[in-house]
Amino acid sequence: MNYEVVNKPLPVLLCKLEQGEAIECQKGAMSWMTSSITMQTGLASGGGKGVMGALGKMAKSAFTGESVFRNTYTASNGAGEIAFASSFPGDIICFETSQQPIIAQKSAYLANTPGVSMDVFFQKKLGAGLFGGEGFIMQKFSGQGMVFLEINGSVYNYDLGPGETMLIDTGYLAAMEATCSMDIETVSGIGNALLGGEGFFNTKVTGPGRIWLQTMPANVLADAVKPFLPTSS
């Protein structure tokens, strides 16, 4: 499969499929496709098989807000092209899960190739879940294949060495390799916390591993446009 991301900052992922190749996505994510591609709807991968596996998938979907069903698009009648447009101004980036499992914010998922499993990732530390800005629940992508994630705004990445840390404001962490760990750090000084505009806590990510930061989280954009929205009478 060949792919490209075009038309940033309102990007679209264009995937060219050869005969027999397939790509999966959440229902409603497909934007357009050629007539040579067919669709099949089924349960999302991961969570086991049988009744218990289906219940597990339903539980994970309830936590993450994603649908329990996935659409699989296959080039069944010759080569074709399928497109997935981003739902937010920003970027679309690809991760090879065969190299390293990826932990991402739960709103980032766009599409994946067969062989990628999506699971719920719970923050192990209570403080990180309550105050870190990323919430208790994130998504973990593993297996053999590629997953495409939406990034809000532009993306910048860092490679953290063992024990090396990065302090991140609420919402700016888009994804990290599973080798990284997350905690919170309190802003020092009551005056800094109250008057500095950064709140009481920062997310603290510790290596080793790569992290991906986004420049325009949805909450930041919402605050930026709020003064220009009409007020109800």
PDB file of C-alpha atoms in Angstrom:
ATOM      1  CA  MET A   1       0.000   0.000   0.000  1.00  0.00           C
ATOM      2  CA  ASN A   2       1.198   3.486  -0.873  1.00  0.00           C
ATOM      3  CA  TYR A   3      -0.115   6.518   0.972  1.00  0.00           C
ATOM      4  CA  GLU A   4       0.361  10.269   1.208  1.00  0.00           C
ATOM      5  CA  VAL A   5      -1.000  13.083   3.355  1.00  0.00           C
ATOM      6  CA  VAL A   6      -1.953  16.236   1.433  1.00  0.00           C
ATOM      7  CA  ASN A   7      -3.674  19.606   1.898  1.00  0.00           C
ATOM      8  CA  LYS A   8      -2.467  20.527   5.390  1.00  0.00           C
ATOM      9  CA  PRO A   9      -3.626  22.146   7.668  1.00  0.00           C
ATOM     10  CA  LEU A  10      -6.907  20.465   6.691  1.00  0.00           C
ATOM     11  CA  PRO A  11      -5.254  17.186   5.716  1.00  0.00           C
ATOM     12  CA  VAL A  12      -6.540  14.139   3.945  1.00  0.00           C
ATOM     13  CA  LEU A  13      -4.929  10.689   3.915  1.00  0.00           C
ATOM     14  CA  LEU A  14      -4.872   9.167   0.418  1.00  0.00           C
ATOM     15  CA  CYS A  15      -4.233   5.408   0.306  1.00  0.00           C
ATOM     16  CA  LYS A  16      -3.567   3.564  -2.961  1.00  0.00           C
ATOM     17  CA  LEU A  17      -4.457  -0.111  -2.583  1.00  0.00           C
ATOM     18  CA  GLU A  18      -3.295  -2.890  -4.874  1.00  0.00           C
ATOM     19  CA  GLN A  19      -5.586  -5.815  -5.658  1.00  0.00           C
ATOM     20  CA  GLY A  20      -6.380  -7.639  -2.397  1.00  0.00           C
ATOM     21  CA  GLU A  21      -4.936  -4.989  -0.058  1.00  0.00           C
ATOM     22  CA  ALA A  22      -7.147  -3.626   2.727  1.00  0.00           C
ATOM     23  CA  ILE A  23      -7.374  -0.860   5.313  1.00  0.00           C
ATOM     24  CA  GLU A  24      -9.579  -0.530   8.395  1.00  0.00           C
ATOM     25  CA  CYS A  25     -11.217   2.490  10.012  1.00  0.00           C
ATOM     26  CA  GLN A  26     -13.952   3.486  12.409  1.00  0.00           C
ATOM     27  CA  LYS A  27     -17.411   3.738  10.877  1.00  0.00           C
ATOM     28  CA  GLY A  28     -17.999   7.039   9.115  1.00  0.00           C
ATOM     29  CA  ALA A  29     -14.288   7.817   8.665  1.00  0.00           C
ATOM     30  CA  MET A  30     -14.110   7.153   4.918  1.00  0.00           C
ATOM     31  CA  SER A  31     -14.358  10.337   2.835  1.00  0.00           C
ATOM     32  CA  TRP A  32     -14.268   8.989  -0.733  1.00  0.00           C
ATOM     33  CA  MET A  33     -13.064   5.962  -2.684  1.00  0.00           C
ATOM     34  CA  THR A  34     -12.951   4.450  -6.156  1.00  0.00           C
ATOM     35  CA  SER A  35     -15.556   1.905  -7.233  1.00  0.00           C
ATOM     36  CA  SER A  36     -13.009  -0.945  -7.230  1.00  0.00           C
ATOM     37  CA  ILE A  37     -12.996  -0.948  -3.404  1.00  0.00           C
ATOM     38  CA  THR A  38     -15.584  -2.856  -1.366  1.00  0.00           C
ATOM     39  CA  MET A  39     -16.551  -2.447   2.308  1.00  0.00           C
ATOM     40  CA  GLN A  40     -17.154  -5.055   5.021  1.00  0.00           C
ATOM     41  CA  THR A  41     -18.277  -4.134   8.561  1.00  0.00           C
ATOM     42  CA  GLY A  42     -17.251  -6.243  11.560  1.00  0.00           C
ATOM     43  CA  LEU A  43     -16.107  -6.126  15.172  1.00  0.00           C
ATOM     44  CA  ALA A  44     -12.905  -4.241  15.908  1.00  0.00           C
ATOM     45  CA  SER A  45      -9.748  -6.327  16.279  1.00  0.00           C
ATOM     46  CA  GLY A  46      -8.302  -7.036  19.741  1.00  0.00           C
ATOM     47  CA  GLY A  47      -9.993  -8.271  22.918  1.00  0.00           C
ATOM     48  CA  GLY A  48     -10.119 -11.972  22.117  1.00  0.00           C
ATOM     49  CA  LYS A  49     -12.629 -14.165  20.294  1.00  0.00           C
ATOM     50  CA  GLY A  50     -16.100 -15.473  21.017  1.00  0.00           C
ATOM     51  CA  VAL A  51     -18.701 -13.963  23.325  1.00  0.00           C
ATOM     52  CA  MET A  52     -16.196 -12.800  25.934  1.00  0.00           C
ATOM     53  CA  GLY A  53     -14.067 -11.219  23.236  1.00  0.00           C
ATOM     54  CA  ALA A  54     -17.064  -9.320  21.871  1.00  0.00           C
ATOM     55  CA  LEU A  55     -17.991  -8.126  25.365  1.00  0.00           C
ATOM     56  CA  GLY A  56     -14.413  -6.999  25.885  1.00  0.00           C
ATOM     57  CA  LYS A  57     -14.485  -4.997  22.674  1.00  0.00           C
ATOM     58  CA  MET A  58     -17.769  -3.367  23.675  1.00  0.00           C
ATOM     59  CA  ALA A  59     -16.305  -2.394  27.050  1.00  0.00           C
ATOM     60  CA  LYS A  60     -13.209  -0.887  25.446  1.00  0.00           C
ATOM     61  CA  SER A  61     -15.346   1.087  22.995  1.00  0.00           C
ATOM     62  CA  ALA A  62     -17.436   2.456  25.861  1.00  0.00           C
ATOM     63  CA  PHE A  63     -14.264   3.700  27.582  1.00  0.00           C
ATOM     64  CA  THR A  64     -12.645   5.268  24.533  1.00  0.00           C
ATOM     65  CA  GLY A  65     -15.710   6.623  22.756  1.00  0.00           C
ATOM     66  CA  GLU A  66     -14.824   4.687  19.590  1.00  0.00           C
ATOM     67  CA  SER A  67     -17.289   2.418  17.809  1.00  0.00           C
ATOM     68  CA  VAL A  68     -17.149  -1.327  18.542  1.00  0.00           C
ATOM     69  CA  PHE A  69     -17.382  -1.886  14.791  1.00  0.00           C
ATOM     70  CA  ARG A  70     -14.728  -1.356  12.136  1.00  0.00           C
ATOM     71  CA  ASN A  71     -15.143  -0.977   8.404  1.00  0.00           C
ATOM     72  CA  THR A  72     -12.637  -2.901   6.284  1.00  0.00           C
ATOM     73  CA  TYR A  73     -12.103  -1.541   2.776  1.00  0.00           C
ATOM     74  CA  THR A  74     -10.548  -3.970   0.290  1.00  0.00           C
ATOM     75  CA  ALA A  75      -9.401  -3.494  -3.298  1.00  0.00           C
ATOM     76  CA  SER A  76     -11.512  -6.404  -4.527  1.00  0.00           C
ATOM     77  CA  ASN A  77     -11.969  -5.400  -8.166  1.00  0.00           C
ATOM     78  CA  GLY A  78      -8.511  -4.164  -9.054  1.00  0.00           C
ATOM     79  CA  ALA A  79      -6.308  -1.420  -7.657  1.00  0.00           C
ATOM     80  CA  GLY A  80      -8.048   1.600  -6.149  1.00  0.00           C
ATOM     81  CA  GLU A  81      -7.790   4.636  -3.916  1.00  0.00           C
ATOM     82  CA  ILE A  82      -9.502   5.569  -0.655  1.00  0.00           C
ATOM     83  CA  ALA A  83      -9.350   8.822   1.306  1.00  0.00           C
ATOM     84  CA  PHE A  84      -9.742   9.696   4.986  1.00  0.00           C
ATOM     85  CA  ALA A  85     -10.102  13.401   5.797  1.00  0.00           C
ATOM     86  CA  SER A  86      -9.049  14.765   9.178  1.00  0.00           C
ATOM     87  CA  SER A  87     -11.804  15.963  11.517  1.00  0.00           C
ATOM     88  CA  PHE A  88      -9.651  18.792  12.937  1.00  0.00           C
ATOM     89  CA  PRO A  89      -7.078  21.256  11.530  1.00  0.00           C
ATOM     90  CA  GLY A  90      -3.674  19.670  11.940  1.00  0.00           C
ATOM     91  CA  ASP A  91      -1.724  16.735  10.561  1.00  0.00           C
ATOM     92  CA  ILE A  92      -1.998  12.989   9.982  1.00  0.00           C
ATOM     93  CA  ILE A  93       0.998  10.820  10.829  1.00  0.00           C
ATOM     94  CA  CYS A  94       1.755   7.140  10.392  1.00  0.00           C
ATOM     95  CA  PHE A  95       3.206   4.796  13.009  1.00  0.00           C
ATOM     96  CA  GLU A  96       4.747   1.366  12.416  1.00  0.00           C
ATOM     97  CA  THR A  97       3.422  -0.668  15.342  1.00  0.00           C
ATOM     98  CA  SER A  98       5.735  -3.580  14.523  1.00  0.00           C
ATOM     99  CA  GLN A  99       8.656  -1.441  15.690  1.00  0.00           C
ATOM    100  CA  GLN A 100       7.117  -0.294  18.988  1.00  0.00           C
ATOM    101  CA  PRO A 101       3.582  -0.161  20.484  1.00  0.00           C
ATOM    102  CA  ILE A 102       2.190   3.377  20.514  1.00  0.00           C
ATOM    103  CA  ILE A 103       0.146   5.080  23.255  1.00  0.00           C
ATOM    104  CA  ALA A 104      -2.035   7.921  21.923  1.00  0.00           C
ATOM    105  CA  GLN A 105      -4.754  10.304  23.052  1.00  0.00           C
ATOM    106  CA  LYS A 106      -8.086   8.559  22.650  1.00  0.00           C
ATOM    107  CA  SER A 107      -9.374  10.962  19.956  1.00  0.00           C
ATOM    108  CA  ALA A 108      -6.396  10.434  17.624  1.00  0.00           C
ATOM    109  CA  TYR A 109      -7.322   7.219  15.781  1.00  0.00           C
ATOM    110  CA  LEU A 110      -8.090   7.524  12.068  1.00  0.00           C
ATOM    111  CA  ALA A 111      -7.286   4.231  10.271  1.00  0.00           C
ATOM    112  CA  ASN A 112      -4.986   1.191  10.288  1.00  0.00           C
ATOM    113  CA  THR A 113      -3.809  -1.681   8.140  1.00  0.00           C
ATOM    114  CA  PRO A 114      -4.893  -5.238   9.061  1.00  0.00           C
ATOM    115  CA  GLY A 115      -2.760  -6.742  11.807  1.00  0.00           C
ATOM    116  CA  VAL A 116      -2.920  -3.725  14.128  1.00  0.00           C
ATOM    117  CA  SER A 117      -4.697  -4.187  17.468  1.00  0.00           C
ATOM    118  CA  MET A 118      -6.210  -1.252  19.382  1.00  0.00           C
ATOM    119  CA  ASP A 119      -6.576  -1.632  23.153  1.00  0.00           C
ATOM    120  CA  VAL A 120      -7.477   0.583  26.095  1.00  0.00           C
ATOM    121  CA  PHE A 121      -4.489   1.956  27.982  1.00  0.00           C
ATOM    122  CA  PHE A 122      -5.228   2.975  31.582  1.00  0.00           C
ATOM    123  CA  GLN A 123      -2.997   5.390  33.454  1.00  0.00           C
ATOM    124  CA  LYS A 124      -1.513   3.409  36.323  1.00  0.00           C
ATOM    125  CA  LYS A 125      -0.957   6.465  38.505  1.00  0.00           C
ATOM    126  CA  LEU A 126      -4.019   8.201  39.917  1.00  0.00           C
ATOM    127  CA  GLY A 127      -2.445  11.658  39.791  1.00  0.00           C
ATOM    128  CA  ALA A 128      -1.532  11.375  36.120  1.00  0.00           C
ATOM    129  CA  GLY A 129      -5.089  10.372  35.288  1.00  0.00           C
ATOM    130  CA  LEU A 130      -6.764  13.094  37.338  1.00  0.00           C
ATOM    131  CA  PHE A 131      -4.481  16.048  36.740  1.00  0.00           C
ATOM    132  CA  GLY A 132      -2.246  15.241  33.775  1.00  0.00           C
ATOM    133  CA  GLY A 133      -4.710  16.492  31.207  1.00  0.00           C
ATOM    134  CA  GLU A 134      -4.647  13.264  29.186  1.00  0.00           C
ATOM    135  CA  GLY A 135      -7.220  11.451  31.354  1.00  0.00           C
ATOM    136  CA  PHE A 136      -7.201   7.927  32.724  1.00  0.00           C
ATOM    137  CA  ILE A 137      -7.885   6.374  29.345  1.00  0.00           C
ATOM    138  CA  MET A 138      -5.687   6.466  26.267  1.00  0.00           C
ATOM    139  CA  GLN A 139      -5.345   4.052  23.349  1.00  0.00           C
ATOM    140  CA  LYS A 140      -2.595   1.512  22.742  1.00  0.00           C
ATOM    141  CA  PHE A 141      -1.800   0.330  19.210  1.00  0.00           C
ATOM    142  CA  SER A 142       0.300  -2.798  18.741  1.00  0.00           C
ATOM    143  CA  GLY A 143       0.756  -5.712  16.364  1.00  0.00           C
ATOM    144  CA  GLN A 144       2.142  -5.839  12.842  1.00  0.00           C
ATOM    145  CA  GLY A 145       1.171  -2.954  10.582  1.00  0.00           C
ATOM    146  CA  MET A 146       0.582   0.762  10.297  1.00  0.00           C
ATOM    147  CA  VAL A 147      -1.791   3.026  12.210  1.00  0.00           C
ATOM    148  CA  PHE A 148      -2.703   6.555  11.130  1.00  0.00           C
ATOM    149  CA  LEU A 149      -3.397   9.146  13.835  1.00  0.00           C
ATOM    150  CA  GLU A 150      -4.749  12.690  13.732  1.00  0.00           C
ATOM    151  CA  ILE A 151      -2.601  15.374  15.342  1.00  0.00           C
ATOM    152  CA  ASN A 152      -4.134  18.703  16.371  1.00  0.00           C
ATOM    153  CA  GLY A 153      -2.072  21.482  14.814  1.00  0.00           C
ATOM    154  CA  SER A 154       1.511  20.717  13.833  1.00  0.00           C
ATOM    155  CA  VAL A 155       3.587  17.914  15.336  1.00  0.00           C
ATOM    156  CA  TYR A 156       7.023  17.956  16.935  1.00  0.00           C
ATOM    157  CA  ASN A 157       8.794  14.920  18.333  1.00  0.00           C
ATOM    158  CA  TYR A 158      11.543  14.276  20.867  1.00  0.00           C
ATOM    159  CA  ASP A 159      13.616  11.188  21.560  1.00  0.00           C
ATOM    160  CA  LEU A 160      13.981  10.874  25.331  1.00  0.00           C
ATOM    161  CA  GLY A 161      16.873   8.896  26.774  1.00  0.00           C
ATOM    162  CA  PRO A 162      16.560   6.628  29.825  1.00  0.00           C
ATOM    163  CA  GLY A 163      15.458   8.793  32.760  1.00  0.00           C
ATOM    164  CA  GLU A 164      15.187  11.929  30.602  1.00  0.00           C
ATOM    165  CA  THR A 165      11.948  13.859  31.155  1.00  0.00           C
ATOM    166  CA  MET A 166       9.760  16.416  29.417  1.00  0.00           C
ATOM    167  CA  LEU A 167       7.170  18.599  31.172  1.00  0.00           C
ATOM    168  CA  ILE A 168       4.094  19.105  29.003  1.00  0.00           C
ATOM    169  CA  ASP A 169       1.089  21.368  29.436  1.00  0.00           C
ATOM    170  CA  THR A 170      -2.440  19.951  29.335  1.00  0.00           C
ATOM    171  CA  GLY A 171      -3.435  18.485  25.968  1.00  0.00           C
ATOM    172  CA  TYR A 172      -0.116  18.870  24.157  1.00  0.00           C
ATOM    173  CA  LEU A 173       0.919  15.211  24.372  1.00  0.00           C
ATOM    174  CA  ALA A 174      -0.416  13.468  21.260  1.00  0.00           C
ATOM    175  CA  ALA A 175       1.382  10.126  21.450  1.00  0.00           C
ATOM    176  CA  MET A 176       4.346   8.323  22.977  1.00  0.00           C
ATOM    177  CA  GLU A 177       6.119   5.012  22.613  1.00  0.00           C
ATOM    178  CA  ALA A 178       5.024   2.397  25.135  1.00  0.00           C
ATOM    179  CA  THR A 179       8.483   2.430  26.724  1.00  0.00           C
ATOM    180  CA  CYS A 180       7.777   5.914  28.126  1.00  0.00           C
ATOM    181  CA  SER A 181       6.037   6.471  31.449  1.00  0.00           C
ATOM    182  CA  MET A 182       3.724   9.289  32.499  1.00  0.00           C
ATOM    183  CA  ASP A 183       3.249  11.122  35.797  1.00  0.00           C
ATOM    184  CA  ILE A 184       2.396  14.653  36.971  1.00  0.00           C
ATOM    185  CA  GLU A 185       4.545  17.368  38.471  1.00  0.00           C
ATOM    186  CA  THR A 186       3.191  20.210  40.587  1.00  0.00           C
ATOM    187  CA  VAL A 187       4.015  23.757  39.515  1.00  0.00           C
ATOM    188  CA  SER A 188       6.318  25.128  42.197  1.00  0.00           C
ATOM    189  CA  GLY A 189       5.235  28.212  44.142  1.00  0.00           C
ATOM    190  CA  ILE A 190       1.620  29.160  44.875  1.00  0.00           C
ATOM    191  CA  GLY A 191       2.085  32.468  43.064  1.00  0.00           C
ATOM    192  CA  ASN A 192       3.313  30.709  39.937  1.00  0.00           C
ATOM    193  CA  ALA A 193       0.377  28.297  40.038  1.00  0.00           C
ATOM    194  CA  LEU A 194      -2.266  30.996  40.595  1.00  0.00           C
ATOM    195  CA  LEU A 195      -0.886  33.772  38.419  1.00  0.00           C
ATOM    196  CA  GLY A 196       1.256  32.023  35.819  1.00  0.00           C
ATOM    197  CA  GLY A 197      -1.694  30.847  33.714  1.00  0.00           C
ATOM    198  CA  GLU A 198      -0.365  27.281  33.461  1.00  0.00           C
ATOM    199  CA  GLY A 199      -2.422  25.716  36.236  1.00  0.00           C
ATOM    200  CA  PHE A 200      -1.226  23.624  39.173  1.00  0.00           C
ATOM    201  CA  PHE A 201       0.079  20.572  37.307  1.00  0.00           C
ATOM    202  CA  ASN A 202       2.089  19.571  34.250  1.00  0.00           C
ATOM    203  CA  THR A 203       2.269  16.177  32.590  1.00  0.00           C
ATOM    204  CA  LYS A 204       5.688  14.584  33.118  1.00  0.00           C
ATOM    205  CA  VAL A 205       6.813  12.021  30.549  1.00  0.00           C
ATOM    206  CA  THR A 206       9.973  10.012  31.193  1.00  0.00           C
ATOM    207  CA  GLY A 207      12.025   8.064  28.652  1.00  0.00           C
ATOM    208  CA  PRO A 208      13.368   6.032  27.092  1.00  0.00           C
ATOM    209  CA  GLY A 209      11.275   6.497  23.992  1.00  0.00           C
ATOM    210  CA  ARG A 210       9.912   8.947  21.459  1.00  0.00           C
ATOM    211  CA  ILE A 211       7.086  11.385  22.190  1.00  0.00           C
ATOM    212  CA  TRP A 212       4.948  13.364  19.744  1.00  0.00           C
ATOM    213  CA  LEU A 213       3.657  16.784  20.784  1.00  0.00           C
ATOM    214  CA  GLN A 214       0.869  18.727  19.082  1.00  0.00           C
ATOM    215  CA  THR A 215       0.854  22.513  18.780  1.00  0.00           C
ATOM    216  CA  MET A 216      -2.897  23.206  18.841  1.00  0.00           C
ATOM    217  CA  PRO A 217      -4.911  20.976  21.211  1.00  0.00           C
ATOM    218  CA  ALA A 218      -8.663  21.171  20.745  1.00  0.00           C
ATOM    219  CA  ASN A 219      -9.167  22.889  24.116  1.00  0.00           C
ATOM    220  CA  VAL A 220      -6.627  25.602  23.205  1.00  0.00           C
ATOM    221  CA  LEU A 221      -8.364  26.296  19.879  1.00  0.00           C
ATOM    222  CA  ALA A 222     -11.747  26.419  21.620  1.00  0.00           C
ATOM    223  CA  ASP A 223     -10.455  29.011  24.100  1.00  0.00           C
ATOM    224  CA  ALA A 224      -8.951  31.057  21.247  1.00  0.00           C
ATOM    225  CA  VAL A 225     -12.207  31.338  19.289  1.00  0.00           C
ATOM    226  CA  LYS A 226     -14.543  31.657  22.259  1.00  0.00           C
ATOM    227  CA  PRO A 227     -14.339  35.509  22.453  1.00  0.00           C
ATOM    228  CA  PHE A 228     -15.489  35.728  18.821  1.00  0.00           C
ATOM    229  CA  LEU A 229     -18.552  33.489  19.161  1.00  0.00           C
ATOM    230  CA  PRO A 230     -21.959  35.150  19.437  1.00  0.00           C
ATOM    231  CA  THR A 231     -23.456  35.088  22.901  1.00  0.00           C
ATOM    232  CA  SER A 232     -27.005  33.927  23.499  1.00  0.00           C
ATOM    233  CA  SER A 233     -29.477  36.624  24.447  1.00  0.00           C
TER     234      SER A 233
END
